[in-house]
Tab-separated table of C-alpha atoms in Angstrom:
chain	number	residue	atom	x	y	z
A	1	UNK	CA	103.955	150.365	83.899
A	2	UNK	CA	100.948	151.239	86.037
A	3	UNK	CA	101.799	150.804	89.715
A	4	UNK	CA	100.441	151.541	93.125
A	5	UNK	CA	101.812	154.650	94.848
A	6	UNK	CA	101.522	156.226	98.247
A	7	UNK	CA	102.806	159.390	99.788
A	8	UNK	CA	105.902	157.517	100.937
A	9	UNK	CA	106.429	156.402	97.324
A	10	UNK	CA	106.940	152.714	97.861
A	11	UNK	CA	105.381	149.523	96.658
A	12	UNK	CA	102.851	147.833	98.954
A	13	UNK	CA	104.165	144.883	100.940
A	14	UNK	CA	102.068	141.726	101.235
A	15	UNK	CA	102.834	138.500	103.090
A	16	UNK	CA	101.088	135.202	102.386
A	17	UNK	CA	101.212	132.657	105.201
A	18	UNK	CA	100.814	129.061	104.025
A	19	UNK	CA	102.046	127.277	100.885
A	20	UNK	CA	99.168	124.899	100.206
A	21	UNK	CA	96.498	124.931	97.525
A	22	UNK	CA	95.157	128.265	98.841
A	23	UNK	CA	98.334	130.089	99.855
A	24	UNK	CA	100.766	129.444	97.021
A	25	UNK	CA	98.374	130.287	94.138
A	26	UNK	CA	97.396	133.432	96.055
A	27	UNK	CA	101.050	134.462	96.259
A	28	UNK	CA	101.482	133.854	92.522
A	29	UNK	CA	98.476	135.970	91.520
A	30	UNK	CA	99.551	138.763	93.869
A	31	UNK	CA	103.046	138.721	92.343
A	32	UNK	CA	101.424	139.207	88.924
A	33	UNK	CA	99.024	141.947	90.033
A	34	UNK	CA	99.003	145.289	88.236
A	35	UNK	CA	99.808	147.097	91.463
A	36	UNK	CA	103.158	145.233	91.665
A	37	UNK	CA	103.326	144.541	95.386
A	38	UNK	CA	106.377	143.094	97.100
A	39	UNK	CA	105.102	139.616	97.956
A	40	UNK	CA	106.617	137.309	100.572
A	41	UNK	CA	105.524	133.699	101.016
A	42	UNK	CA	106.006	132.362	104.546
A	43	UNK	CA	105.468	128.684	105.346
A	44	UNK	CA	106.881	125.995	107.596
A	45	UNK	CA	106.265	123.233	105.055
A	46	UNK	CA	106.015	122.990	101.285
A	47	UNK	CA	104.877	120.271	98.890
A	48	UNK	CA	105.209	117.277	99.203
A	49	UNK	CA	104.921	117.624	102.992
A	50	UNK	CA	101.528	119.354	103.292
A	51	UNK	CA	97.904	118.260	103.489
A	52	UNK	CA	97.211	119.367	99.890
A	53	UNK	CA	99.409	116.494	98.688
A	54	UNK	CA	97.041	113.991	100.291
A	55	UNK	CA	93.936	115.383	98.583
A	56	UNK	CA	92.039	113.133	96.193
A	57	UNK	CA	91.948	116.316	94.097
A	58	UNK	CA	88.861	115.790	91.976
A	59	UNK	CA	86.410	118.612	91.377
A	60	UNK	CA	83.274	117.427	93.150
A	61	UNK	CA	81.075	119.840	95.156
A	62	UNK	CA	79.604	117.832	98.027
A	63	UNK	CA	76.181	118.657	99.442
A	64	UNK	CA	76.248	118.840	103.228
A	65	UNK	CA	79.992	119.522	103.296
A	66	UNK	CA	81.777	122.648	104.508
A	67	UNK	CA	80.780	125.581	102.349
A	68	UNK	CA	77.757	123.786	100.890
A	69	UNK	CA	75.436	126.530	102.177
A	70	UNK	CA	77.704	129.427	101.249
A	71	UNK	CA	76.247	131.252	98.229
A	72	UNK	CA	79.794	131.942	97.033
A	73	UNK	CA	80.512	128.231	96.552
A	74	UNK	CA	79.029	128.196	93.036
A	75	UNK	CA	81.411	130.848	91.780
A	76	UNK	CA	84.333	129.288	93.659
A	77	UNK	CA	83.853	125.875	92.036
A	78	UNK	CA	83.085	127.308	88.585
A	79	UNK	CA	86.278	129.359	88.609
A	80	UNK	CA	88.276	126.267	89.614
A	81	UNK	CA	86.710	124.166	86.857
A	82	UNK	CA	87.460	126.887	84.316
A	83	UNK	CA	91.050	127.252	85.534
A	84	UNK	CA	91.836	123.531	85.374
A	85	UNK	CA	90.036	123.130	82.042
A	86	UNK	CA	92.217	125.896	80.575
A	87	UNK	CA	95.362	124.281	81.950
A	88	UNK	CA	94.242	120.903	80.575
A	89	UNK	CA	94.169	122.355	77.057
A	90	UNK	CA	97.529	124.102	77.509
A	91	UNK	CA	101.041	122.747	76.757
A	92	UNK	CA	101.710	122.376	80.505
A	93	UNK	CA	98.930	119.816	81.121
A	94	UNK	CA	101.231	116.776	81.100
A	95	UNK	CA	103.700	118.479	83.447
A	96	UNK	CA	100.913	119.282	85.908
A	97	UNK	CA	99.085	115.925	85.751
A	98	UNK	CA	95.735	117.588	85.115
A	99	UNK	CA	93.149	115.520	83.299
A	100	UNK	CA	89.486	115.013	82.538
A	101	UNK	CA	87.881	111.906	83.942
A	102	UNK	CA	84.420	110.397	83.837
A	103	UNK	CA	83.079	109.946	87.359
A	104	UNK	CA	80.316	107.601	88.480
A	105	UNK	CA	78.843	108.852	91.753
A	106	UNK	CA	76.534	106.464	93.619
A	107	UNK	CA	74.221	106.987	96.577
A	108	UNK	CA	72.329	104.897	99.066
A	109	UNK	CA	69.218	107.083	98.774
A	110	UNK	CA	67.441	109.110	96.102
A	111	UNK	CA	68.792	112.664	95.627
A	112	UNK	CA	67.780	115.701	93.649
A	113	UNK	CA	70.012	116.531	90.722
A	114	UNK	CA	72.809	118.863	91.882
A	115	UNK	CA	73.047	122.596	91.209
A	116	UNK	CA	76.370	122.096	89.455
A	117	UNK	CA	75.121	119.632	86.825
A	118	UNK	CA	75.475	122.219	84.040
A	119	UNK	CA	78.991	123.208	85.153
A	120	UNK	CA	80.477	119.781	84.388
A	121	UNK	CA	80.430	117.911	81.083
A	122	UNK	CA	77.754	115.402	80.103
A	123	UNK	CA	75.839	115.070	83.368
A	124	UNK	CA	73.207	112.336	83.250
A	125	UNK	CA	71.458	109.832	85.470
A	126	UNK	CA	72.728	106.277	84.969
A	127	UNK	CA	70.133	103.665	84.037
A	128	UNK	CA	69.993	100.207	85.587
A	129	UNK	CA	71.196	98.452	82.421
A	130	UNK	CA	74.389	100.489	82.423
A	131	UNK	CA	75.003	99.698	86.098
A	132	UNK	CA	74.672	95.988	85.284
A	133	UNK	CA	77.087	96.292	82.365
A	134	UNK	CA	79.660	97.995	84.591
A	135	UNK	CA	79.225	95.430	87.335
A	136	UNK	CA	77.932	98.065	89.723
A	137	UNK	CA	75.096	97.404	92.188
A	138	UNK	CA	71.697	98.125	90.683
A	139	UNK	CA	70.193	98.998	94.076
A	140	UNK	CA	72.149	102.284	94.123
A	141	UNK	CA	71.186	105.596	92.620
A	142	UNK	CA	73.883	106.855	90.304
A	143	UNK	CA	74.771	109.697	88.013
A	144	UNK	CA	77.809	110.229	85.862
A	145	UNK	CA	79.637	113.192	84.379
A	146	UNK	CA	83.076	114.310	83.245
A	147	UNK	CA	85.030	116.522	85.615
A	148	UNK	CA	88.592	117.666	86.239
A	149	UNK	CA	91.194	115.988	88.410
A	150	UNK	CA	94.729	116.959	89.322
A	151	UNK	CA	97.744	115.945	91.370
A	152	UNK	CA	98.486	118.784	93.764
A	153	UNK	CA	102.221	118.197	94.061
A	154	UNK	CA	103.241	119.007	90.442
A	155	UNK	CA	100.809	121.921	90.392
A	156	UNK	CA	102.232	123.416	93.584
A	157	UNK	CA	105.833	122.894	92.461
A	158	UNK	CA	104.985	124.698	89.221
A	159	UNK	CA	103.352	127.514	91.149
A	160	UNK	CA	106.444	127.871	93.345
A	161	UNK	CA	108.593	128.160	90.209
A	162	UNK	CA	106.233	130.833	88.883
A	163	UNK	CA	106.333	132.758	92.138
A	164	UNK	CA	110.123	132.815	92.267
A	165	UNK	CA	110.339	133.763	88.591
A	166	UNK	CA	108.048	136.700	89.347
A	167	UNK	CA	110.495	137.955	91.959
A	168	UNK	CA	108.631	136.705	95.024
A	169	UNK	CA	110.468	136.092	98.286
A	170	UNK	CA	110.179	132.719	100.039
A	171	UNK	CA	110.774	132.334	103.774
A	172	UNK	CA	110.586	128.866	105.316
A	173	UNK	CA	109.719	129.236	108.968
A	174	UNK	CA	107.044	128.361	111.468
A	175	UNK	CA	104.892	131.278	112.557
A	176	UNK	CA	103.857	131.114	116.191
A	177	UNK	CA	101.526	134.090	115.808
A	178	UNK	CA	100.555	136.645	113.172
A	179	UNK	CA	101.835	139.302	115.540
A	180	UNK	CA	105.384	138.159	114.666
A	181	UNK	CA	105.070	139.840	111.274
A	182	UNK	CA	102.566	142.553	112.194
A	183	UNK	CA	103.727	145.906	110.848
A	184	UNK	CA	106.278	144.413	108.471
A	185	UNK	CA	103.620	144.134	105.764
A	186	UNK	CA	100.647	146.242	104.740
A	187	UNK	CA	98.502	143.123	104.340
A	188	UNK	CA	98.932	139.601	105.694
A	189	UNK	CA	97.033	136.832	103.903
A	190	UNK	CA	96.352	133.910	106.216
A	191	UNK	CA	96.066	130.623	104.306
A	192	UNK	CA	97.426	128.335	107.028
A	193	UNK	CA	94.521	125.898	107.112
A	194	UNK	CA	94.377	124.043	110.408
A	195	UNK	CA	97.249	126.211	111.656
A	196	UNK	CA	94.750	129.050	111.930
A	197	UNK	CA	93.353	127.412	115.039
A	198	UNK	CA	96.384	128.926	116.799
A	199	UNK	CA	97.356	131.799	114.487
A	200	UNK	CA	93.818	133.198	114.269
A	201	UNK	CA	92.718	131.904	117.671
A	202	UNK	CA	89.834	130.149	115.911
A	203	UNK	CA	88.008	127.767	118.231
A	204	UNK	CA	85.741	126.647	115.362
A	205	UNK	CA	88.597	124.921	113.530
A	206	UNK	CA	89.068	121.187	113.975
A	207	UNK	CA	90.836	118.394	112.115
A	208	UNK	CA	89.026	116.074	109.727
A	209	UNK	CA	91.465	113.208	109.319
A	210	UNK	CA	91.704	111.697	105.858
A	211	UNK	CA	93.575	108.515	104.983
A	212	UNK	CA	94.020	107.144	101.472
A	213	UNK	CA	96.341	105.040	99.338
A	214	UNK	CA	98.032	105.229	95.966
A	215	UNK	CA	97.915	101.924	94.082
A	216	UNK	CA	98.982	100.611	90.698
A	217	UNK	CA	95.827	99.750	88.744
A	218	UNK	CA	96.379	100.884	85.129
A	219	UNK	CA	93.191	99.162	83.931
A	220	UNK	CA	91.041	101.668	85.830
A	221	UNK	CA	90.214	104.599	83.546
A	222	UNK	CA	87.065	105.939	85.234
A	223	UNK	CA	86.559	107.455	88.666
A	224	UNK	CA	84.045	106.174	91.193
A	225	UNK	CA	82.624	107.742	94.349
A	226	UNK	CA	80.059	105.985	96.463
A	227	UNK	CA	78.748	105.503	99.959
A	228	UNK	CA	79.535	102.315	101.876
A	229	UNK	CA	78.038	102.221	105.376
A	230	UNK	CA	77.469	105.999	104.958
A	231	UNK	CA	81.215	106.510	104.347
A	232	UNK	CA	82.346	108.260	101.173
A	233	UNK	CA	84.555	105.880	99.241
A	234	UNK	CA	86.419	106.845	96.098
A	235	UNK	CA	88.611	105.450	93.348
A	236	UNK	CA	90.267	108.133	91.224
A	237	UNK	CA	92.759	107.388	88.419
A	238	UNK	CA	95.750	109.647	87.777
A	239	UNK	CA	98.340	109.361	85.038
A	240	UNK	CA	100.529	106.870	86.913
A	241	UNK	CA	98.558	105.674	89.961
A	242	UNK	CA	95.028	105.350	91.291
A	243	UNK	CA	93.920	107.073	94.501
A	244	UNK	CA	91.702	104.955	96.755
A	245	UNK	CA	90.105	106.222	99.931
A	246	UNK	CA	88.975	107.458	102.222
A	247	UNK	CA	88.062	108.618	105.700
A	248	UNK	CA	86.667	111.762	107.331
A	249	UNK	CA	87.409	111.401	111.044
A	250	UNK	CA	86.313	114.581	112.793
A	251	UNK	CA	88.493	115.578	115.737
A	252	UNK	CA	91.241	113.015	115.061
A	253	UNK	CA	94.689	114.690	115.173
A	254	UNK	CA	96.735	111.583	114.314
A	255	UNK	CA	98.926	111.906	111.224
A	256	UNK	CA	100.143	108.320	111.460
A	257	UNK	CA	98.961	105.744	108.927
A	258	UNK	CA	96.613	103.222	110.534
A	259	UNK	CA	97.024	99.820	108.804
A	260	UNK	CA	93.590	98.706	109.962
A	261	UNK	CA	92.015	101.753	108.302
A	262	UNK	CA	93.902	101.013	105.060
A	263	UNK	CA	92.484	97.508	105.156
A	264	UNK	CA	88.952	98.827	105.660
A	265	UNK	CA	89.356	101.293	102.789
A	266	UNK	CA	90.493	98.547	100.432
A	267	UNK	CA	87.647	96.291	101.490
A	268	UNK	CA	85.128	99.048	100.759
A	269	UNK	CA	86.653	99.771	97.348
A	270	UNK	CA	86.774	96.095	96.436
A	271	UNK	CA	83.058	95.717	97.059
A	272	UNK	CA	82.504	97.517	93.761
A	273	UNK	CA	85.859	96.982	92.021
A	274	UNK	CA	87.088	93.506	93.076
A	275	UNK	CA	90.191	93.740	90.872
A	276	UNK	CA	91.715	96.244	93.280
A	277	UNK	CA	92.403	93.389	95.702
A	278	UNK	CA	95.527	92.502	93.678
A	279	UNK	CA	96.688	96.087	93.093
A	280	UNK	CA	100.133	96.976	94.390
A	281	UNK	CA	100.035	99.614	97.120
A	282	UNK	CA	102.553	102.339	96.289
A	283	UNK	CA	101.959	104.649	99.232
A	284	UNK	CA	99.665	105.181	102.221
A	285	UNK	CA	98.941	108.780	103.231
A	286	UNK	CA	97.250	110.779	105.967
A	287	UNK	CA	96.210	114.441	105.919
A	288	UNK	CA	94.307	116.647	108.342
A	289	UNK	CA	91.677	118.713	106.555
A	290	UNK	CA	90.849	122.092	108.137
A	291	UNK	CA	87.296	121.522	109.297
A	292	UNK	CA	85.046	124.428	110.234
A	293	UNK	CA	81.333	125.231	110.324
A	294	UNK	CA	81.909	127.546	107.337
A	295	UNK	CA	84.736	128.773	105.135
A	296	UNK	CA	86.412	131.874	106.534
A	297	UNK	CA	87.230	134.228	103.671
A	298	UNK	CA	87.145	137.790	104.941
A	299	UNK	CA	89.083	140.875	106.044
A	300	UNK	CA	90.094	141.036	109.703
A	301	UNK	CA	91.273	144.363	111.144
A	302	UNK	CA	91.172	143.280	114.784
A	303	UNK	CA	93.732	140.493	115.123
A	304	UNK	CA	96.812	142.678	114.451
A	305	UNK	CA	97.623	146.278	115.327
A	306	UNK	CA	99.284	147.534	112.149
A	307	UNK	CA	98.784	145.053	109.285
A	308	UNK	CA	95.395	144.198	107.840
A	309	UNK	CA	94.720	140.459	107.681
A	310	UNK	CA	92.776	138.621	104.979
A	311	UNK	CA	91.758	135.108	106.046
A	312	UNK	CA	91.199	132.250	103.605
A	313	UNK	CA	90.889	128.920	105.410
A	314	UNK	CA	88.481	126.295	106.708
A	315	UNK	CA	87.557	124.547	103.455
A	316	UNK	CA	87.471	121.019	104.867
A	317	UNK	CA	87.546	118.486	102.043
A	318	UNK	CA	86.502	121.053	99.429
A	319	UNK	CA	89.834	122.869	99.157
A	320	UNK	CA	90.679	121.698	95.647
A	321	UNK	CA	87.100	122.194	94.412
A	322	UNK	CA	86.970	125.765	95.694
A	323	UNK	CA	90.579	126.910	95.484
A	324	UNK	CA	90.697	129.041	92.343
A	325	UNK	CA	87.544	130.964	93.161
A	326	UNK	CA	88.696	131.526	96.735
A	327	UNK	CA	92.128	132.683	95.566
A	328	UNK	CA	90.599	135.197	93.133
A	329	UNK	CA	88.339	136.570	95.859
A	330	UNK	CA	91.276	136.789	98.279
A	331	UNK	CA	93.360	138.786	95.805
A	332	UNK	CA	90.443	141.171	95.300
A	333	UNK	CA	90.150	141.674	99.081
A	334	UNK	CA	93.884	142.428	99.300
A	335	UNK	CA	93.449	145.120	96.648
A	336	UNK	CA	90.558	146.601	98.618
A	337	UNK	CA	92.728	146.700	101.746
A	338	UNK	CA	95.531	148.496	99.928
A	339	UNK	CA	93.095	151.064	98.549
A	340	UNK	CA	91.886	151.728	102.067
A	341	UNK	CA	95.493	152.186	103.197
A	342	UNK	CA	96.055	154.916	100.620
A	343	UNK	CA	97.703	153.107	97.723
A	344	UNK	CA	96.302	154.306	94.400
A	345	UNK	CA	96.732	153.400	90.759
A	346	UNK	CA	98.601	155.995	88.714
């Protein structure tokens, strides 16, 4: 087998901090890398107790959102679409709750067609007659397309199984600083999301509070996303429940469910889908998205003395849309760091 070697003749050691939609898949790909590093996953919480579990988890690049001006976003989202499409056609699709769904996205004002229209399936502008047939307001602009959706919990549980099967080490603990593990690993990958505000001393990070609900509405087979009072509202079917939401409260650190917000969310959703008013609420959820002016995906050689750090955080509400592309880029940066440290392929 081709491995990485150094004068001290040992395998490189890599730690991944964070077990969400960025961290855990990164750990899995590193554990499968040709240079066979010793990979350790360190996290305080795992699914189903992390913000990734609250994600609506539909692939939808949002203009004006975090990362919307980053030229890398196109490759990030395309890699994610490709990854989920491949899993959808694999024997594990039912286990992972990955599916294709037709989405109707509505707007209060006219918009140019998006850059990603050729990356999804069947993108088209919806005509007024179709809006009338669907019972949707004809005063809205709307387009529709088929995209991918997933439930993060089964995906992350599957990834954790893969990581352990690959010989990865899992440590459940809360890191107070990256200096705690400095020098124990050649590279530290920081995928701690909002935790990076402390771990990376990042003043740009802030919470974007999201609240949503899971309801029983088996008659809903299509997804809807629309603006109500300039608030993004969504209805997204999964195999067993429908996700309805949401909120994007910048600077709000509360992780408690607010019943009044749940009521407002349902009222907004029922404006376009009145039948939801009788849907049974299965669960109410809150998650704090890691908000930032831009995604931080880069090498940092200043924050620790001995280990090199690769940051991958600050995706806001685009974590699921970007995750596969960001993970692939992160793994490539780790390889570059190890090359710089003297590890070479034999």
